[in-house]
Amino acid sequence: MVTATESVTASNPLAISEKKQIIDQIIEQNEHLPGGLMVILNELQSQIGFISEPMQQYVAQKLRIPVSIVHGVVSFYSFFTTSPRGKHTVKFCMGTACYVGGTPQLIEKAKQLLGIEAGQTTPDGNITLELCRCVGACSQAPVVVVDEEIIGRVRPNKFPQVLRPLQEDGKVEKSS
Amino acid sequence: MAFYRSHVLVSVDPGCLAKGALEVIDALHDELVAQGLVDEVQVLETSRIGDPVQYGPDMMVYPEGVHYANLSVDDIPYLVEEHFLKGRIVEKFRAKEITVADEELGAPKPKEVRIVLRNCGKIDPNNIEDYIAEGGYMALAKALSEMTPEEVIDTVLRSGLAGRGGAGFPTGKKWQFARNSSDPVKYIICNADEGDPGAFMNRRVLESDPHSVIEGMIIAAYAIGAQQGYIYCRAEYPLAVKTLNIGIQQAREFGLLGENILGSGFSFDLEVRQGAGAFVCGEETALMASIEGRRGEPRPRPPFPAVKGLFGKPTNINNVETYAVVPQIIVNGAEWYASMGTENSKGTKTFALAGDVKHTGLIEVPFGITLREIVYDVGGGIKDDKKFKAIQTGGPMGGCIPEQYLDLPVDYKSLASVGSIMGSGGMIVMDEETCMVDIARFFMEFTQDESCGKCVPCRVGTRRILEILTRICEGKGRDGDIETLEELCREISSTSLCGLGQGAPNPVASTLKYFRHEYEAHIYEKRCPAKVCRALITYEIIAGVCTGCTVCARNCPVNAISGERRQTHHIDPDICIRCGICMQVCNFNAIRIN
């Protein structure tokens, strides 16, 4: 069981000293770059995984700019998320070739297998489903991106195989 | 440069990485060390060699030119012993087809002329020496030592090179404007925010030949007098960002970037900046706002970037492909480049050919080639010998061009004359089974979602169009919808702030113009002629063809299919959500659409 305080701490990287160190380092390295805010946010997103409101406030305070500016930028770009994603993300490419090649059917299949819609995370925090823009692998349509890996020519009946390693990974974690 | 008797190029494109290319490289390296061959055999990482789905992980071994495919870590010890120690080609690991099937690029197809793509797949993108060996950075040396900035601009101007990002503005003129500005601080930007779905020309160039872009940028910086440059690359292209950063680092080490380049006294440096998933950032003013660390919203022009751009300073922005061509023009001369193409558009253009043609992938053709030649000669014709219906050019801001204009010679003006645009170079071929209303809706969904929301016509107008199109696709179209759509299209394109809004109605306007009957069939007859729109079709299992294998029933997400094993199955139309999975999984073509 995860207690309430633990889950608050887990969702606030500023309260974890290792993560806070990473955040401080990212800000320090980039704060003097012209246009450094985008660089900082991109780094935070990729290294911490999300940019929560307390983190936005922290960045604003460090850079001596209004929180509204930081929040404005975070909410504008679709790559920035404000809450933690699942341990794994499965992105469905919504480029033209993939859309025509069967992405809608794959989403339908994923919904059936995981019980969640695109944009949601499984209740155990293991898998997040997302839609994404064309990843430029059109010759392999339809494409899904599992974490950083691009998997091409995915058919609905093969989709369970794509998910299985991720699901098993989630189970291992729970029992340990 | 050390001498190696053998060179191994291992493909590390995303597809091969997914199939374990890195592990294969590690194993190869370990084995070469173990066999004492590490000083004789060089292992390089390269972009795609063959289709990763079919061949990956794969590698080319030179000087023999042998293509080994489908390698696993366990194969490596045997391969190293046989090939590199004993000098015997291992037939069982060779790629099955002799013709190298790079589905993205491959060997030049009929009527292709490769200038921008000439190095792609042939050199190691992570090694500047490979690029230099192919004549790279000759143009930079020539420009810096033999030409004045004015002469560089004049050469580019006379070559007729026009902005390959899609607008087609003469590159030399743009440089002149930036050059003429008296401000001592100037910037140069490469727009690598290739956001059009289905377009991946720039990704391929950045991943396979990054130095051509870097060299082009240094030359442009010299011409206009800029000290700092930025490459703005979209976040969806992590490999391109990585390759560029390696390239920039190597160029610095070779004295091609930084202080006093090649002893000429000219100094310039480059930096890669990443986007974060906003399509509108491909628009130049939005892109600059994004580099400045702000929301990527466009602003009205003038002032143009050449006068007041990044951080308020004069700035020159060009597309990846434009910069990649520049070194070639400097080396081979303006006349050489201007000899290709048409009266209005000179040189070649890369396109990403996708959709229902036999050979999809990247192509590079001279301007003036007809659409028919692209579809039938370069693309090999329509898949499964179906009928051609339309070709969509220019991405989500482009239009659909019907069969009657197939003989149109392709250039910036001609495409505009039939209601489409050149755009960055996406080309999607559609066969008779594509519903034009659905396609218009698909693109509208895209632009509506990507509209930054700053100006009303684009923010509200695209949503209104999407609502109407969705209604029509759902079989709830009303009399008068077509007229409302036409009015909306006119107003949005004439009153929006930036290219996104101005171009957004193109897919709708062009399909309304050329495929009006399909809209009418949806609205008045509640019928989708191409059998695509879910609300207007039903799936049916054909008795006699169905073998009762139960595959469809097991895959149906809503359990709408019933039937005993070895008996004809039945779809309940009230439960069926028309997802089409049953049709995809059926091995006997026993499912049809009514």
PDB file of N, CA and C in Angstrom, chain A residues 3-4 19 21 24 30 33 39 47 74-75 80-81 92-93 101 121 127 133 143 146 152 154 162 166:
ATOM      1  N   THR A   3       1.051   5.013   1.021  1.00  0.00           N
ATOM      2  CA  THR A   3       0.348   5.954   1.895  1.00  0.00           C
ATOM      3  C   THR A   3       0.209   7.311   1.215  1.00  0.00           C
ATOM      4  N   ALA A   4      -0.643   8.134   1.789  1.00  0.00           N
ATOM      5  CA  ALA A   4      -0.930   9.423   1.170  1.00  0.00           C
ATOM      6  C   ALA A   4       0.326  10.295   1.088  1.00  0.00           C
ATOM      7  N   LYS A  19      16.473  14.048  -7.096  1.00  0.00           N
ATOM      8  CA  LYS A  19      15.770  14.683  -8.221  1.00  0.00           C
ATOM      9  C   LYS A  19      15.950  16.186  -8.158  1.00  0.00           C
ATOM     10  N   GLN A  21      18.403  17.755  -7.078  1.00  0.00           N
ATOM     11  CA  GLN A  21      19.755  18.036  -7.561  1.00  0.00           C
ATOM     12  C   GLN A  21      19.789  18.103  -9.096  1.00  0.00           C
ATOM     13  N   ASP A  24      18.071  21.320 -10.177  1.00  0.00           N
ATOM     14  CA  ASP A  24      18.943  22.485  -9.980  1.00  0.00           C
ATOM     15  C   ASP A  24      20.048  22.547 -11.028  1.00  0.00           C
ATOM     16  N   ASN A  30      21.509  26.010 -17.868  1.00  0.00           N
ATOM     17  CA  ASN A  30      20.854  26.629 -19.016  1.00  0.00           C
ATOM     18  C   ASN A  30      20.265  28.008 -18.772  1.00  0.00           C
ATOM     19  N   LEU A  33      21.487  30.831 -21.033  1.00  0.00           N
ATOM     20  CA  LEU A  33      21.346  30.697 -22.481  1.00  0.00           C
ATOM     21  C   LEU A  33      20.255  31.643 -22.961  1.00  0.00           C
ATOM     22  N   VAL A  39      14.803  25.207 -23.270  1.00  0.00           N
ATOM     23  CA  VAL A  39      15.816  24.167 -23.079  1.00  0.00           C
ATOM     24  C   VAL A  39      15.627  23.525 -21.709  1.00  0.00           C
ATOM     25  N   GLN A  47      14.179  14.307 -18.348  1.00  0.00           N
ATOM     26  CA  GLN A  47      14.875  13.654 -17.233  1.00  0.00           C
ATOM     27  C   GLN A  47      13.980  13.359 -16.039  1.00  0.00           C
ATOM     28  N   VAL A  74       4.546  25.809 -20.831  1.00  0.00           N
ATOM     29  CA  VAL A  74       4.314  24.388 -20.549  1.00  0.00           C
ATOM     30  C   VAL A  74       2.997  23.933 -21.170  1.00  0.00           C
ATOM     31  N   SER A  75       1.960  24.762 -21.034  1.00  0.00           N
ATOM     32  CA  SER A  75       0.641  24.338 -21.532  1.00  0.00           C
ATOM     33  C   SER A  75       0.536  24.455 -23.049  1.00  0.00           C
ATOM     34  N   PHE A  80       5.049  18.607 -23.259  1.00  0.00           N
ATOM     35  CA  PHE A  80       5.176  18.822 -21.821  1.00  0.00           C
ATOM     36  C   PHE A  80       3.936  18.293 -21.106  1.00  0.00           C
ATOM     37  N   THR A  81       4.163  17.511 -20.057  1.00  0.00           N
ATOM     38  CA  THR A  81       3.030  17.021 -19.273  1.00  0.00           C
ATOM     39  C   THR A  81       3.194  17.487 -17.831  1.00  0.00           C
ATOM     40  N   PHE A  92       0.655   6.181 -30.307  1.00  0.00           N
ATOM     41  CA  PHE A  92       0.135   5.788 -31.612  1.00  0.00           C
ATOM     42  C   PHE A  92       0.400   6.924 -32.591  1.00  0.00           C
ATOM     43  N   CYS A  93       1.061   6.620 -33.686  1.00  0.00           N
ATOM     44  CA  CYS A  93       1.342   7.664 -34.669  1.00  0.00           C
ATOM     45  C   CYS A  93       0.064   8.019 -35.418  1.00  0.00           C
ATOM     46  N   GLY A 101      -3.413   3.636 -42.563  1.00  0.00           N
ATOM     47  CA  GLY A 101      -2.931   2.266 -42.446  1.00  0.00           C
ATOM     48  C   GLY A 101      -3.469   1.501 -41.250  1.00  0.00           C
ATOM     49  N   THR A 121      -3.713   6.708 -18.294  1.00  0.00           N
ATOM     50  CA  THR A 121      -2.722   5.785 -17.754  1.00  0.00           C
ATOM     51  C   THR A 121      -3.452   4.661 -17.029  1.00  0.00           C
ATOM     52  N   ILE A 127       1.220   1.694 -17.685  1.00  0.00           N
ATOM     53  CA  ILE A 127       1.249   2.043 -19.113  1.00  0.00           C
ATOM     54  C   ILE A 127       0.397   3.278 -19.394  1.00  0.00           C
ATOM     55  N   ARG A 133       2.093  12.918 -33.128  1.00  0.00           N
ATOM     56  CA  ARG A 133       2.184  13.368 -34.513  1.00  0.00           C
ATOM     57  C   ARG A 133       3.131  12.466 -35.279  1.00  0.00           C
ATOM     58  N   VAL A 143       2.490   2.661 -37.234  1.00  0.00           N
ATOM     59  CA  VAL A 143       3.617   2.617 -36.321  1.00  0.00           C
ATOM     60  C   VAL A 143       3.167   2.922 -34.892  1.00  0.00           C
ATOM     61  N   VAL A 146       6.865   2.517 -28.569  1.00  0.00           N
ATOM     62  CA  VAL A 146       6.852   2.003 -27.211  1.00  0.00           C
ATOM     63  C   VAL A 146       8.080   2.559 -26.498  1.00  0.00           C
ATOM     64  N   GLY A 152       7.058  -1.033 -36.249  1.00  0.00           N
ATOM     65  CA  GLY A 152       6.300  -0.805 -37.473  1.00  0.00           C
ATOM     66  C   GLY A 152       5.398  -1.958 -37.838  1.00  0.00           C
ATOM     67  N   VAL A 154       2.286  -2.772 -37.274  1.00  0.00           N
ATOM     68  CA  VAL A 154       1.594  -3.446 -36.183  1.00  0.00           C
ATOM     69  C   VAL A 154       0.145  -3.701 -36.590  1.00  0.00           C
ATOM     70  N   VAL A 162       2.922  -6.802 -28.517  1.00  0.00           N
ATOM     71  CA  VAL A 162       3.645  -5.562 -28.246  1.00  0.00           C
ATOM     72  C   VAL A 162       3.491  -5.177 -26.778  1.00  0.00           C
ATOM     73  N   LEU A 166       5.495  -5.180 -21.563  1.00  0.00           N
ATOM     74  CA  LEU A 166       5.230  -4.046 -20.678  1.00  0.00           C
ATOM     75  C   LEU A 166       4.355  -4.482 -19.522  1.00  0.00           C
TER      76      LEU A 166
END
